[in-house]
CSV table of C-alpha atoms in Angstrom, one decimal:
chain,number,residue,atom,x,y,z
A,1,MET,CA,-118.3,-91.9,-47.8
A,2,LYS,CA,-115.4,-94.1,-49.1
A,3,LYS,CA,-113.5,-92.6,-52.0
A,4,LEU,CA,-113.5,-95.5,-54.5
A,5,LEU,CA,-111.4,-95.9,-57.8
A,6,MET,CA,-113.7,-96.1,-60.6
A,7,ILE,CA,-113.1,-98.3,-63.6
A,8,LEU,CA,-115.0,-98.6,-66.9
A,9,PHE,CA,-116.6,-101.9,-67.4
A,10,VAL,CA,-117.8,-103.7,-70.6
A,11,THR,CA,-121.6,-103.5,-70.4
A,12,THR,CA,-122.7,-105.7,-73.4
A,13,LEU,CA,-122.8,-109.5,-73.2
A,14,PHE,CA,-121.9,-111.6,-76.2
A,15,ALA,CA,-122.3,-115.3,-76.2
A,16,ALA,CA,-119.6,-117.4,-77.9
A,17,CYS,CA,-120.9,-119.9,-80.6
A,18,GLN,CA,-121.1,-123.4,-79.1
A,19,ASP,CA,-120.1,-125.3,-82.4
A,20,ASP,CA,-116.9,-127.2,-82.3
A,21,PHE,CA,-114.6,-124.9,-84.2
A,22,GLY,CA,-111.9,-124.7,-81.4
A,23,ASP,CA,-110.9,-121.1,-80.7
A,24,THR,CA,-112.0,-119.8,-84.2
A,25,ASN,CA,-115.1,-118.1,-82.8
A,26,VAL,CA,-113.6,-117.0,-79.5
A,27,ASP,CA,-113.2,-113.2,-79.4
A,28,THR,CA,-110.5,-112.7,-76.8
A,29,LYS,CA,-111.2,-109.0,-76.5
A,30,LYS,CA,-114.7,-109.6,-75.3
A,31,PRO,CA,-115.5,-111.6,-72.2
A,32,PRO,CA,-118.1,-114.4,-72.7
A,33,VAL,CA,-119.6,-113.6,-69.3
A,34,VAL,CA,-119.8,-110.1,-67.8
A,35,PRO,CA,-120.1,-110.2,-64.0
A,36,PRO,CA,-123.0,-108.5,-62.4
A,37,ALA,CA,-120.7,-106.1,-60.5
A,38,ALA,CA,-119.5,-104.7,-63.9
A,39,LEU,CA,-123.0,-103.9,-65.1
A,40,PHE,CA,-123.9,-102.6,-61.6
A,41,VAL,CA,-121.0,-100.1,-61.5
A,42,THR,CA,-121.7,-99.0,-64.9
A,43,SER,CA,-125.3,-98.3,-64.0
A,44,GLN,CA,-124.2,-96.3,-61.1
A,45,LYS,CA,-121.9,-94.1,-62.9
A,46,ASN,CA,-124.4,-93.6,-65.9
A,47,LEU,CA,-127.1,-92.6,-63.4
A,48,VAL,CA,-125.0,-90.0,-61.5
A,49,ASP,CA,-123.3,-88.7,-64.7
A,50,GLU,CA,-126.9,-88.0,-66.1
A,51,ILE,CA,-128.2,-86.4,-62.9
A,52,THR,CA,-125.0,-84.3,-62.5
A,53,SER,CA,-124.3,-83.3,-66.1
A,54,SER,CA,-124.7,-79.6,-67.3
A,55,ASN,CA,-124.6,-80.6,-71.0
A,56,VAL,CA,-127.4,-78.8,-72.7
A,57,ASN,CA,-128.0,-81.9,-74.8
A,58,GLN,CA,-128.9,-84.0,-71.7
A,59,ASN,CA,-129.7,-81.9,-68.5
A,60,ILE,CA,-131.0,-78.3,-68.4
A,61,PHE,CA,-132.5,-78.5,-65.0
A,62,ARG,CA,-130.0,-75.9,-63.6
A,63,LEU,CA,-131.3,-73.6,-66.2
A,64,ILE,CA,-135.0,-74.2,-65.8
A,65,SER,CA,-134.5,-73.8,-61.9
A,66,GLN,CA,-132.6,-70.5,-62.6
A,67,TYR,CA,-129.4,-71.4,-60.8
A,68,TRP,CA,-127.5,-70.8,-64.0
A,69,THR,CA,-128.2,-69.1,-67.4
A,70,GLU,CA,-126.5,-69.1,-70.8
A,71,THR,CA,-124.5,-66.6,-72.6
A,72,THR,CA,-123.9,-67.3,-76.4
A,73,TYR,CA,-126.8,-69.7,-76.8
A,74,PHE,CA,-129.9,-69.3,-74.6
A,75,ASP,CA,-132.6,-71.4,-76.1
A,76,GLU,CA,-132.6,-73.8,-73.2
A,77,ALA,CA,-133.0,-71.1,-70.6
A,78,ASN,CA,-136.1,-70.1,-72.5
A,79,TYR,CA,-137.6,-73.6,-72.1
A,80,ASP,CA,-136.6,-74.9,-75.6
A,81,LEU,CA,-136.6,-78.7,-75.0
A,82,THR,CA,-136.9,-79.9,-78.4
A,83,THR,CA,-134.3,-78.4,-80.6
A,84,ARG,CA,-131.5,-80.5,-79.0
A,85,ASN,CA,-134.1,-83.4,-78.4
A,86,ILE,CA,-133.3,-83.0,-74.6
A,87,PRO,CA,-136.1,-85.2,-73.3
A,88,GLN,CA,-135.1,-88.1,-75.7
A,89,ASN,CA,-131.5,-87.9,-74.5
A,90,PHE,CA,-132.5,-88.0,-70.8
A,91,TRP,CA,-135.0,-90.8,-71.4
A,92,ASN,CA,-132.6,-93.1,-73.2
A,93,THR,CA,-129.8,-92.6,-70.7
A,94,LEU,CA,-132.0,-93.7,-67.9
A,95,TYR,CA,-133.7,-96.7,-69.7
A,96,THR,CA,-130.7,-98.0,-71.6
A,97,GLY,CA,-127.6,-96.8,-69.8
A,98,VAL,CA,-129.2,-97.5,-66.2
A,99,LEU,CA,-132.2,-99.6,-66.1
A,100,GLN,CA,-131.2,-102.1,-68.8
A,101,ASN,CA,-127.9,-102.7,-67.3
A,102,LEU,CA,-129.4,-103.1,-63.8
A,103,LYS,CA,-131.9,-105.6,-65.2
A,104,GLU,CA,-129.0,-107.7,-66.8
A,105,SER,CA,-127.0,-107.5,-63.6
A,106,GLN,CA,-129.9,-108.7,-61.6
A,107,ARG,CA,-130.6,-111.6,-64.1
A,108,ILE,CA,-127.0,-113.0,-63.7
A,109,ILE,CA,-126.6,-112.6,-59.9
A,110,PRO,CA,-128.0,-116.1,-59.2
A,111,ASN,CA,-125.3,-117.5,-61.6
A,112,GLN,CA,-122.3,-116.5,-59.5
A,113,ASP,CA,-120.2,-119.4,-57.9
A,114,PRO,CA,-121.6,-120.0,-54.4
A,115,ALA,CA,-118.1,-120.8,-53.4
A,116,PHE,CA,-117.1,-117.1,-54.0
A,117,VAL,CA,-120.5,-115.3,-53.4
A,118,SER,CA,-122.8,-116.5,-50.7
A,119,ALA,CA,-126.7,-116.6,-51.0
A,120,VAL,CA,-126.8,-113.7,-48.3
A,121,GLN,CA,-124.4,-111.6,-50.5
A,122,LYS,CA,-126.5,-112.2,-53.7
A,123,LYS,CA,-129.6,-111.1,-51.7
A,124,ASN,CA,-127.7,-107.9,-50.7
A,125,GLN,CA,-126.7,-107.4,-54.3
A,126,ASN,CA,-130.1,-107.7,-55.5
A,127,ALA,CA,-131.4,-105.2,-52.9
A,128,CYS,CA,-128.8,-102.7,-54.1
A,129,ILE,CA,-130.1,-103.1,-57.7
A,130,GLU,CA,-133.7,-102.7,-56.6
A,131,ILE,CA,-132.9,-99.4,-54.7
A,132,LEU,CA,-131.3,-98.0,-57.9
A,133,ASN,CA,-134.2,-99.3,-59.9
A,134,VAL,CA,-136.6,-97.5,-57.7
A,135,TYR,CA,-134.6,-94.3,-57.6
A,136,THR,CA,-134.3,-94.3,-61.5
A,137,TYR,CA,-137.9,-94.9,-62.1
A,138,SER,CA,-138.9,-92.3,-59.7
A,139,VAL,CA,-136.8,-89.8,-61.6
A,140,LEU,CA,-138.5,-90.9,-64.9
A,141,VAL,CA,-142.0,-90.7,-63.2
A,142,ASN,CA,-141.1,-87.1,-61.8
A,143,THR,CA,-139.9,-86.0,-65.2
A,144,PHE,CA,-142.6,-87.3,-67.6
A,145,GLY,CA,-145.6,-88.6,-65.7
A,146,ASN,CA,-146.9,-92.0,-67.1
A,147,VAL,CA,-144.0,-94.0,-68.5
A,148,PRO,CA,-143.3,-97.6,-69.6
A,149,TYR,CA,-142.9,-99.7,-66.5
A,150,THR,CA,-144.5,-103.2,-66.5
A,151,GLU,CA,-143.6,-103.7,-70.1
A,152,ALA,CA,-140.4,-101.9,-70.2
A,153,LEU,CA,-137.0,-103.3,-70.9
A,154,ASN,CA,-138.5,-106.3,-72.9
A,155,SER,CA,-136.8,-107.0,-76.1
A,156,ASP,CA,-139.8,-109.1,-77.3
A,157,ASN,CA,-142.2,-106.1,-76.9
A,158,VAL,CA,-140.9,-103.0,-78.7
A,159,TYR,CA,-144.2,-101.2,-78.1
A,160,PRO,CA,-144.5,-101.0,-74.3
A,161,LYS,CA,-147.6,-99.5,-72.8
A,162,TYR,CA,-147.3,-96.4,-70.6
A,163,ASP,CA,-148.3,-97.3,-67.0
A,164,ASP,CA,-150.2,-94.9,-64.7
A,165,ALA,CA,-147.7,-92.8,-62.8
A,166,ALA,CA,-149.5,-93.3,-59.4
A,167,ALA,CA,-149.6,-96.9,-59.9
A,168,ILE,CA,-145.9,-97.0,-60.6
A,169,TYR,CA,-145.3,-95.1,-57.4
A,170,ASN,CA,-147.3,-97.5,-55.4
A,171,ASP,CA,-145.3,-100.5,-56.8
A,172,LEU,CA,-142.0,-98.7,-56.2
A,173,PHE,CA,-142.8,-98.4,-52.5
A,174,ILE,CA,-143.5,-102.1,-52.4
A,175,ARG,CA,-140.2,-102.9,-54.1
A,176,LEU,CA,-138.3,-100.5,-51.9
A,177,ASP,CA,-139.6,-102.0,-48.7
A,178,LYS,CA,-138.7,-105.5,-49.9
A,179,ALA,CA,-135.2,-104.3,-50.6
A,180,ILE,CA,-134.9,-102.8,-47.3
A,181,ALA,CA,-136.1,-106.0,-45.6
A,182,ASP,CA,-133.8,-108.1,-47.5
A,183,ILE,CA,-130.6,-106.4,-46.6
A,184,ASP,CA,-128.2,-107.9,-44.1
A,185,VAL,CA,-125.9,-105.2,-42.9
A,186,ASN,CA,-123.4,-107.8,-41.6
A,187,THR,CA,-122.6,-109.2,-45.1
A,188,ASP,CA,-121.0,-107.4,-48.1
A,189,GLY,CA,-122.9,-106.5,-51.3
A,190,PHE,CA,-120.9,-105.4,-54.4
A,191,GLY,CA,-117.7,-104.8,-52.5
A,192,SER,CA,-115.4,-102.3,-54.2
A,193,SER,CA,-117.7,-102.2,-57.2
A,194,ASP,CA,-120.2,-100.3,-55.0
A,195,LEU,CA,-119.2,-96.7,-55.8
A,196,PHE,CA,-121.4,-95.3,-53.2
A,197,TYR,CA,-120.7,-97.3,-50.2
A,198,GLY,CA,-117.8,-99.9,-51.0
A,199,GLY,CA,-120.1,-102.8,-50.1
A,200,ASP,CA,-121.3,-101.4,-46.7
A,201,MET,CA,-124.9,-102.2,-46.7
A,202,SER,CA,-125.7,-100.1,-43.7
A,203,GLY,CA,-125.3,-97.2,-46.2
A,204,TRP,CA,-127.8,-98.6,-48.5
A,205,VAL,CA,-130.3,-98.8,-45.7
A,206,ILE,CA,-130.0,-95.2,-45.1
A,207,PHE,CA,-130.2,-94.5,-48.8
A,208,ALA,CA,-133.2,-96.5,-49.2
A,209,ASN,CA,-135.1,-95.0,-46.2
A,210,SER,CA,-134.1,-91.5,-47.4
A,211,LEU,CA,-135.5,-92.2,-50.9
A,212,LYS,CA,-138.7,-93.6,-49.3
A,213,LEU,CA,-138.9,-90.4,-47.2
A,214,ARG,CA,-138.7,-88.2,-50.2
A,215,MET,CA,-141.2,-90.3,-52.2
A,216,GLY,CA,-143.6,-90.4,-49.4
A,217,MET,CA,-143.5,-86.7,-49.1
A,218,ILE,CA,-143.9,-86.3,-52.9
A,219,ILE,CA,-147.3,-88.0,-52.8
A,220,SER,CA,-148.5,-86.0,-49.6
A,221,ASP,CA,-150.9,-83.7,-51.4
A,222,VAL,CA,-152.6,-86.6,-53.3
A,223,ASP,CA,-152.5,-89.3,-50.6
A,224,PRO,CA,-151.9,-87.7,-47.2
A,225,ALA,CA,-152.7,-90.8,-45.1
A,226,LYS,CA,-150.4,-93.0,-47.0
A,227,ALA,CA,-147.8,-90.4,-47.1
A,228,LYS,CA,-148.0,-90.1,-43.5
A,229,THR,CA,-147.4,-93.8,-42.9
A,230,ILE,CA,-144.4,-93.8,-45.3
A,231,VAL,CA,-142.7,-90.8,-44.0
A,232,GLU,CA,-143.1,-92.0,-40.4
A,233,GLN,CA,-141.7,-95.4,-41.2
A,234,ALA,CA,-138.7,-93.9,-43.2
A,235,SER,CA,-137.6,-90.8,-41.2
A,236,PRO,CA,-135.9,-92.6,-38.2
A,237,ASN,CA,-133.6,-94.4,-40.6
A,238,ALA,CA,-132.9,-91.7,-43.1
A,239,ILE,CA,-129.7,-89.6,-43.3
A,240,SER,CA,-128.8,-88.1,-39.9
A,241,SER,CA,-125.7,-86.1,-40.7
A,242,ASN,CA,-123.5,-84.9,-43.7
A,243,ALA,CA,-121.3,-87.9,-43.0
A,244,GLU,CA,-124.1,-90.1,-44.4
A,245,ASN,CA,-124.8,-88.1,-47.6
A,246,VAL,CA,-125.1,-90.3,-50.7
A,247,ALA,CA,-122.1,-89.0,-52.5
A,248,PHE,CA,-120.3,-90.2,-55.7
A,249,GLN,CA,-116.6,-89.4,-55.8
A,250,TYR,CA,-115.2,-88.4,-59.1
A,251,LEU,CA,-111.5,-88.6,-60.1
A,252,SER,CA,-109.1,-86.0,-61.1
A,253,SER,CA,-108.3,-87.4,-64.4
A,254,PRO,CA,-110.4,-88.7,-67.4
A,255,PRO,CA,-112.5,-90.6,-68.1
A,256,ASN,CA,-114.0,-90.6,-64.5
A,257,THR,CA,-114.2,-86.9,-64.0
A,258,ASN,CA,-117.0,-84.6,-62.8
A,259,PRO,CA,-119.1,-84.1,-65.8
A,260,ILE,CA,-119.4,-80.4,-65.2
A,261,TRP,CA,-115.6,-80.1,-65.4
A,262,VAL,CA,-115.9,-82.0,-68.7
A,263,ASP,CA,-118.7,-79.7,-69.9
A,264,LEU,CA,-117.2,-76.3,-68.7
A,265,VAL,CA,-113.4,-76.7,-68.5
A,266,GLN,CA,-112.2,-79.6,-70.6
A,267,SER,CA,-114.5,-78.5,-73.5
A,268,GLY,CA,-113.2,-74.9,-73.3
A,269,ARG,CA,-116.7,-73.6,-73.5
A,270,LYS,CA,-117.8,-70.3,-71.7
A,271,ASP,CA,-121.6,-70.9,-71.8
A,272,PHE,CA,-122.9,-70.6,-68.3
A,273,ILE,CA,-123.1,-67.9,-65.6
A,274,ALA,CA,-125.2,-67.5,-62.4
A,275,THR,CA,-128.6,-65.9,-62.7
A,276,ARG,CA,-129.5,-62.7,-61.1
A,277,THR,CA,-132.5,-64.6,-59.7
A,278,ILE,CA,-130.3,-66.6,-57.1
A,279,VAL,CA,-127.4,-64.3,-56.7
A,280,ASP,CA,-129.7,-61.3,-55.8
A,281,THR,CA,-131.7,-63.5,-53.5
A,282,MET,CA,-128.5,-64.7,-51.6
A,283,LEU,CA,-126.9,-61.2,-51.4
A,284,ALA,CA,-130.2,-59.8,-50.0
A,285,LEU,CA,-130.1,-62.5,-47.2
A,286,ASN,CA,-126.3,-62.1,-46.6
A,287,ASP,CA,-126.0,-65.9,-47.4
A,288,PRO,CA,-122.6,-67.2,-46.4
A,289,ARG,CA,-122.6,-69.7,-49.3
A,290,THR,CA,-122.5,-67.0,-51.8
A,291,ASP,CA,-118.6,-67.2,-52.3
A,292,ASP,CA,-118.9,-71.0,-52.2
A,293,TYR,CA,-121.4,-71.2,-55.1
A,294,PHE,CA,-120.0,-68.4,-57.3
A,295,THR,CA,-117.0,-66.7,-58.5
A,296,VAL,CA,-116.6,-62.9,-58.3
A,297,ASP,CA,-117.7,-60.9,-61.2
A,298,ASN,CA,-115.7,-58.4,-63.2
A,299,VAL,CA,-115.8,-55.7,-60.5
A,300,ASN,CA,-115.0,-58.2,-57.7
A,301,GLY,CA,-118.6,-58.6,-56.4
A,302,TYR,CA,-121.2,-61.0,-57.1
A,303,SER,CA,-123.8,-60.6,-59.9
A,304,GLY,CA,-125.8,-62.8,-62.2
A,305,GLY,CA,-127.3,-62.5,-65.7
A,306,ILE,CA,-130.9,-62.3,-66.9
A,307,PRO,CA,-132.3,-65.7,-67.6
A,308,GLY,CA,-132.9,-66.4,-71.2
A,309,GLU,CA,-131.1,-63.4,-72.5
A,310,GLY,CA,-127.7,-63.0,-74.1
A,311,ASN,CA,-125.4,-62.1,-71.3
A,312,GLY,CA,-121.7,-61.3,-71.4
A,313,TYR,CA,-119.7,-64.1,-70.0
A,314,SER,CA,-116.9,-61.9,-68.6
A,315,GLU,CA,-119.3,-59.6,-66.7
A,316,TYR,CA,-121.0,-62.0,-64.3
A,317,SER,CA,-120.4,-64.5,-61.6
A,318,LYS,CA,-119.8,-68.2,-62.7
A,319,PRO,CA,-120.0,-71.5,-61.0
A,320,ASP,CA,-117.4,-71.5,-58.3
A,321,GLU,CA,-114.0,-73.3,-59.0
A,322,ARG,CA,-114.8,-76.0,-56.6
A,323,ILE,CA,-117.9,-77.1,-58.6
A,324,VAL,CA,-115.9,-77.3,-61.8
A,325,ASP,CA,-113.1,-79.2,-60.3
A,326,PRO,CA,-112.7,-82.6,-62.0
A,327,ALA,CA,-112.8,-84.5,-58.7
A,328,PHE,CA,-115.7,-82.6,-57.1
A,329,GLU,CA,-118.1,-85.1,-55.8
A,330,SER,CA,-121.9,-85.5,-56.8
A,331,LEU,CA,-124.7,-85.7,-54.2
A,332,LEU,CA,-127.6,-87.8,-55.0
A,333,PHE,CA,-129.1,-87.2,-51.5
A,334,ASP,CA,-127.9,-85.1,-48.4
A,335,TYR,CA,-128.7,-84.4,-44.8
A,336,SER,CA,-129.9,-80.9,-45.7
A,337,GLU,CA,-132.7,-82.3,-47.9
A,338,VAL,CA,-133.8,-84.9,-45.4
A,339,GLU,CA,-134.1,-82.2,-42.7
A,340,PHE,CA,-136.1,-79.9,-44.9
A,341,LEU,CA,-138.4,-83.1,-45.5
A,342,ARG,CA,-138.6,-83.5,-41.7
A,343,ALA,CA,-139.6,-79.8,-41.3
A,344,GLU,CA,-142.3,-80.2,-43.9
A,345,ALA,CA,-143.6,-83.4,-42.3
A,346,VAL,CA,-144.1,-81.7,-39.0
A,347,GLU,CA,-146.0,-78.9,-40.8
A,348,ARG,CA,-148.2,-81.6,-42.3
A,349,GLY,CA,-148.9,-83.2,-39.0
A,350,MET,CA,-146.8,-86.2,-39.3
A,351,ASN,CA,-144.9,-87.7,-36.3
A,352,VAL,CA,-141.1,-87.3,-37.1
A,353,GLY,CA,-140.1,-85.7,-33.8
A,354,GLY,CA,-138.8,-82.2,-33.1
A,355,THR,CA,-140.4,-78.9,-34.4
A,356,ALA,CA,-140.5,-77.6,-37.9
A,357,ALA,CA,-138.1,-74.8,-36.9
A,358,GLU,CA,-135.6,-77.2,-35.5
A,359,HIS,CA,-135.5,-79.2,-38.6
A,360,TYR,CA,-135.3,-76.0,-40.8
A,361,ASN,CA,-132.4,-74.9,-38.8
A,362,ASN,CA,-130.7,-78.2,-39.1
A,363,ALA,CA,-131.2,-78.2,-42.8
A,364,ILE,CA,-129.8,-74.9,-43.4
A,365,THR,CA,-126.9,-75.5,-41.1
A,366,ALA,CA,-126.1,-78.8,-42.8
A,367,SER,CA,-126.0,-77.0,-46.1
A,368,ILE,CA,-123.8,-74.2,-44.9
A,369,GLU,CA,-121.4,-76.6,-43.4
A,370,TYR,CA,-121.2,-78.9,-46.4
A,371,TRP,CA,-120.2,-76.0,-48.6
A,372,GLY,CA,-117.4,-75.0,-46.1
A,373,GLY,CA,-119.1,-72.6,-43.7
A,374,SER,CA,-119.0,-72.8,-40.0
A,375,GLU,CA,-121.7,-73.3,-37.3
A,376,ALA,CA,-121.2,-69.7,-36.4
A,377,ASP,CA,-121.9,-68.8,-40.0
A,378,ALA,CA,-125.1,-70.7,-39.9
A,379,THR,CA,-126.2,-69.3,-36.5
A,380,ALA,CA,-125.7,-65.7,-37.9
A,381,TYR,CA,-127.6,-66.4,-41.0
A,382,LEU,CA,-130.5,-68.0,-39.2
A,383,ALA,CA,-130.7,-65.1,-36.7
A,384,GLN,CA,-131.8,-62.8,-39.4
A,385,PRO,CA,-135.4,-61.9,-39.3
A,386,GLU,CA,-135.7,-62.7,-43.0
A,387,VAL,CA,-134.4,-66.2,-42.4
A,388,ASP,CA,-135.6,-67.0,-38.9
A,389,TYR,CA,-138.4,-69.6,-39.2
A,390,ALA,CA,-140.6,-67.5,-36.9
A,391,THR,CA,-140.2,-64.2,-38.8
A,392,ALA,CA,-139.5,-65.2,-42.4
A,393,VAL,CA,-142.1,-64.0,-44.9
A,394,GLY,CA,-144.8,-66.4,-46.0
A,395,ASP,CA,-146.3,-69.6,-44.9
A,396,TRP,CA,-144.3,-72.8,-44.3
A,397,LYS,CA,-144.2,-73.7,-48.0
A,398,ALA,CA,-142.7,-70.2,-48.8
A,399,LYS,CA,-140.0,-70.4,-46.0
A,400,ILE,CA,-139.1,-74.0,-46.7
A,401,GLY,CA,-139.4,-73.7,-50.5
A,402,LEU,CA,-137.0,-70.6,-50.6
A,403,GLN,CA,-134.4,-72.1,-48.4
A,404,LYS,CA,-134.5,-75.6,-49.9
A,405,TRP,CA,-134.2,-74.0,-53.4
A,406,LEU,CA,-131.0,-72.3,-52.3
A,407,ALA,CA,-129.7,-75.5,-50.6
A,408,LEU,CA,-130.2,-77.6,-53.6
A,409,TYR,CA,-128.0,-75.4,-55.9
A,410,ASN,CA,-126.0,-77.7,-58.1
A,411,ARG,CA,-128.6,-80.4,-57.8
A,412,GLY,CA,-130.8,-79.0,-60.6
A,413,PHE,CA,-133.2,-81.9,-61.1
A,414,ASP,CA,-134.1,-82.0,-57.3
A,415,GLY,CA,-134.3,-78.1,-57.2
A,416,TRP,CA,-136.7,-78.4,-60.1
A,417,THR,CA,-138.8,-81.1,-58.4
A,418,GLU,CA,-139.1,-79.1,-55.2
A,419,LEU,CA,-140.0,-75.9,-57.1
A,420,ARG,CA,-142.9,-77.8,-58.6
A,421,ARG,CA,-144.0,-79.4,-55.4
A,422,LEU,CA,-143.7,-76.4,-52.9
A,423,ASP,CA,-144.3,-73.7,-55.6
A,424,ASN,CA,-141.8,-71.6,-53.9
A,425,PRO,CA,-139.9,-69.5,-54.7
A,426,SER,CA,-141.7,-68.0,-57.6
A,427,LEU,CA,-139.2,-67.6,-60.4
A,428,PRO,CA,-139.6,-64.7,-63.1
A,429,ALA,CA,-140.2,-65.8,-66.5
A,430,PRO,CA,-137.1,-65.8,-68.8
A,431,SER,CA,-136.8,-63.2,-71.5
A,432,ASP,CA,-138.4,-65.1,-74.3
A,433,PRO,CA,-140.1,-68.3,-73.1
A,434,ASN,CA,-141.3,-71.0,-75.5
A,435,SER,CA,-143.8,-71.9,-73.0
A,436,GLY,CA,-145.0,-71.7,-69.5
A,437,PHE,CA,-142.8,-72.9,-66.7
A,438,PRO,CA,-142.2,-76.6,-67.4
A,439,VAL,CA,-143.6,-78.9,-64.8
A,440,ARG,CA,-142.6,-81.9,-66.9
A,441,LEU,CA,-140.6,-82.8,-69.9
A,442,THR,CA,-142.4,-83.7,-73.1
A,443,TYR,CA,-142.1,-87.3,-74.3
A,444,PRO,CA,-139.2,-88.2,-76.7
A,445,VAL,CA,-139.8,-87.8,-80.4
A,446,GLN,CA,-138.8,-91.5,-80.9
A,447,GLU,CA,-141.8,-92.5,-78.7
A,448,GLN,CA,-144.1,-90.5,-80.9
A,449,THR,CA,-142.8,-92.1,-84.1
A,450,LEU,CA,-141.9,-95.7,-83.0
A,451,ASN,CA,-144.3,-96.3,-80.2
A,452,SER,CA,-147.1,-94.2,-81.3
A,453,ASP,CA,-150.1,-96.0,-80.1
A,454,SER,CA,-148.7,-96.3,-76.6
A,455,TYR,CA,-147.5,-92.6,-76.7
A,456,ALA,CA,-150.9,-91.4,-77.8
A,457,ARG,CA,-152.7,-93.3,-75.0
A,458,GLY,CA,-150.1,-92.2,-72.5
A,459,SER,CA,-150.3,-88.5,-73.6
A,460,THR,CA,-154.0,-88.5,-73.4
A,461,SER,CA,-154.2,-90.1,-70.0
A,462,ILE,CA,-152.1,-87.4,-68.4
A,463,GLY,CA,-154.0,-84.5,-70.0
A,464,GLY,CA,-151.8,-83.8,-73.0
A,465,ASP,CA,-148.0,-83.9,-73.9
A,466,VAL,CA,-147.1,-80.3,-73.2
A,467,VAL,CA,-144.7,-79.0,-70.5
A,468,GLU,CA,-147.5,-77.2,-68.7
A,469,THR,CA,-149.4,-80.6,-67.8
A,470,LYS,CA,-149.1,-81.3,-64.1
A,471,LEU,CA,-148.0,-84.7,-62.8
A,472,PHE,CA,-150.2,-86.7,-60.7
A,473,TRP,CA,-148.6,-85.4,-57.3
A,474,ASP,CA,-148.5,-81.8,-58.4
A,475,LYS,CA,-152.0,-80.6,-57.3
A,476,PHE,CA,-151.4,-77.0,-56.3
């Protein structure tokens, strides 16, 4: 991945008055036109920041997935979603900070001077935006269920209806296929304003197909025939090595630093430690990533705290120094995840080539190597009876689910999604849970008060606005 310099751009467009008062009404500090690239790069950063964040007001998926737990304040580890209004903050960032900016960027793409931006390049730019639109809406659906879609982002309609989640997914597949078909890999897209690929459209083809593969597998329990078609189409063009990971490179100095560094180091807070759930699991398996994921504890070993309980910060292992480095990259997608999806596809009778064991081995090896381990480390790990695909305990969901949960450490949202989908591993309840295990987030309070009719219909249609209500694809 290209390591690109990130710059903050103005994201709000103000039109100058057209009356003839000379320069009186011209605000020289605000540009009359914001280029689409500025809005696009802002959307990219807002999206990755939100998915990466460890701020308890925004993103608590590492806590729900029991990768981390809390020390002084431990409400969120006990599934308290509402005291800090977490669902509303997550919802607003994705709709306003990401999707609204993408919509405006898409609107002004055609207005660029054709002398500088060709028609083919404009088509590529539109495809990049569509891929991020699909990614963002898939996150919203996978978080809440039914959400505003066809009537969303319309300033003339402040009461958008909630669309059926399965119908949204079906439309997202159509949009994703069109974006892939529209890409010309021999032409630039957003150039240096593309913080994923630096304008290299071949990377966007890989990203889009990886996303299509994931989304196809997500619907495999509710529409296996459609899932099979989608997965078999996408797999050949999805990520094929760690070199193709969808990575976002942060910088070493503010304001474009790793949000985890901001939350844990710059803030001076001592709020998070490892859970005993993951540390004990990794120690039992002699996992070579243990020292890449965590620091040593107060007796120079590795240990984790009890989820949802007051834990002494100094006693337990914390997130490793690499993870809290200001310039540590964030992953939206990696080779390990794709190989786990391929292993699952084989088990479901889909034609993606290879065996489930081969893809499982590739996935684990890719994760170990990404975190700094060697091929020899991976080989030794995989040779253990508890890890070997042929002898590990449980059915394929148990084997893949456990190892995928471990590999998705530091990707809390995706870890949470796979826990819900594969129902493995089974996590212990935290000390004082507010509810059952959250399989969705509740709708924002603002929706209940400002868009109450649509909220009521949307809540009823999914079976109730509680965290235990399963999403359309979560059937088992």
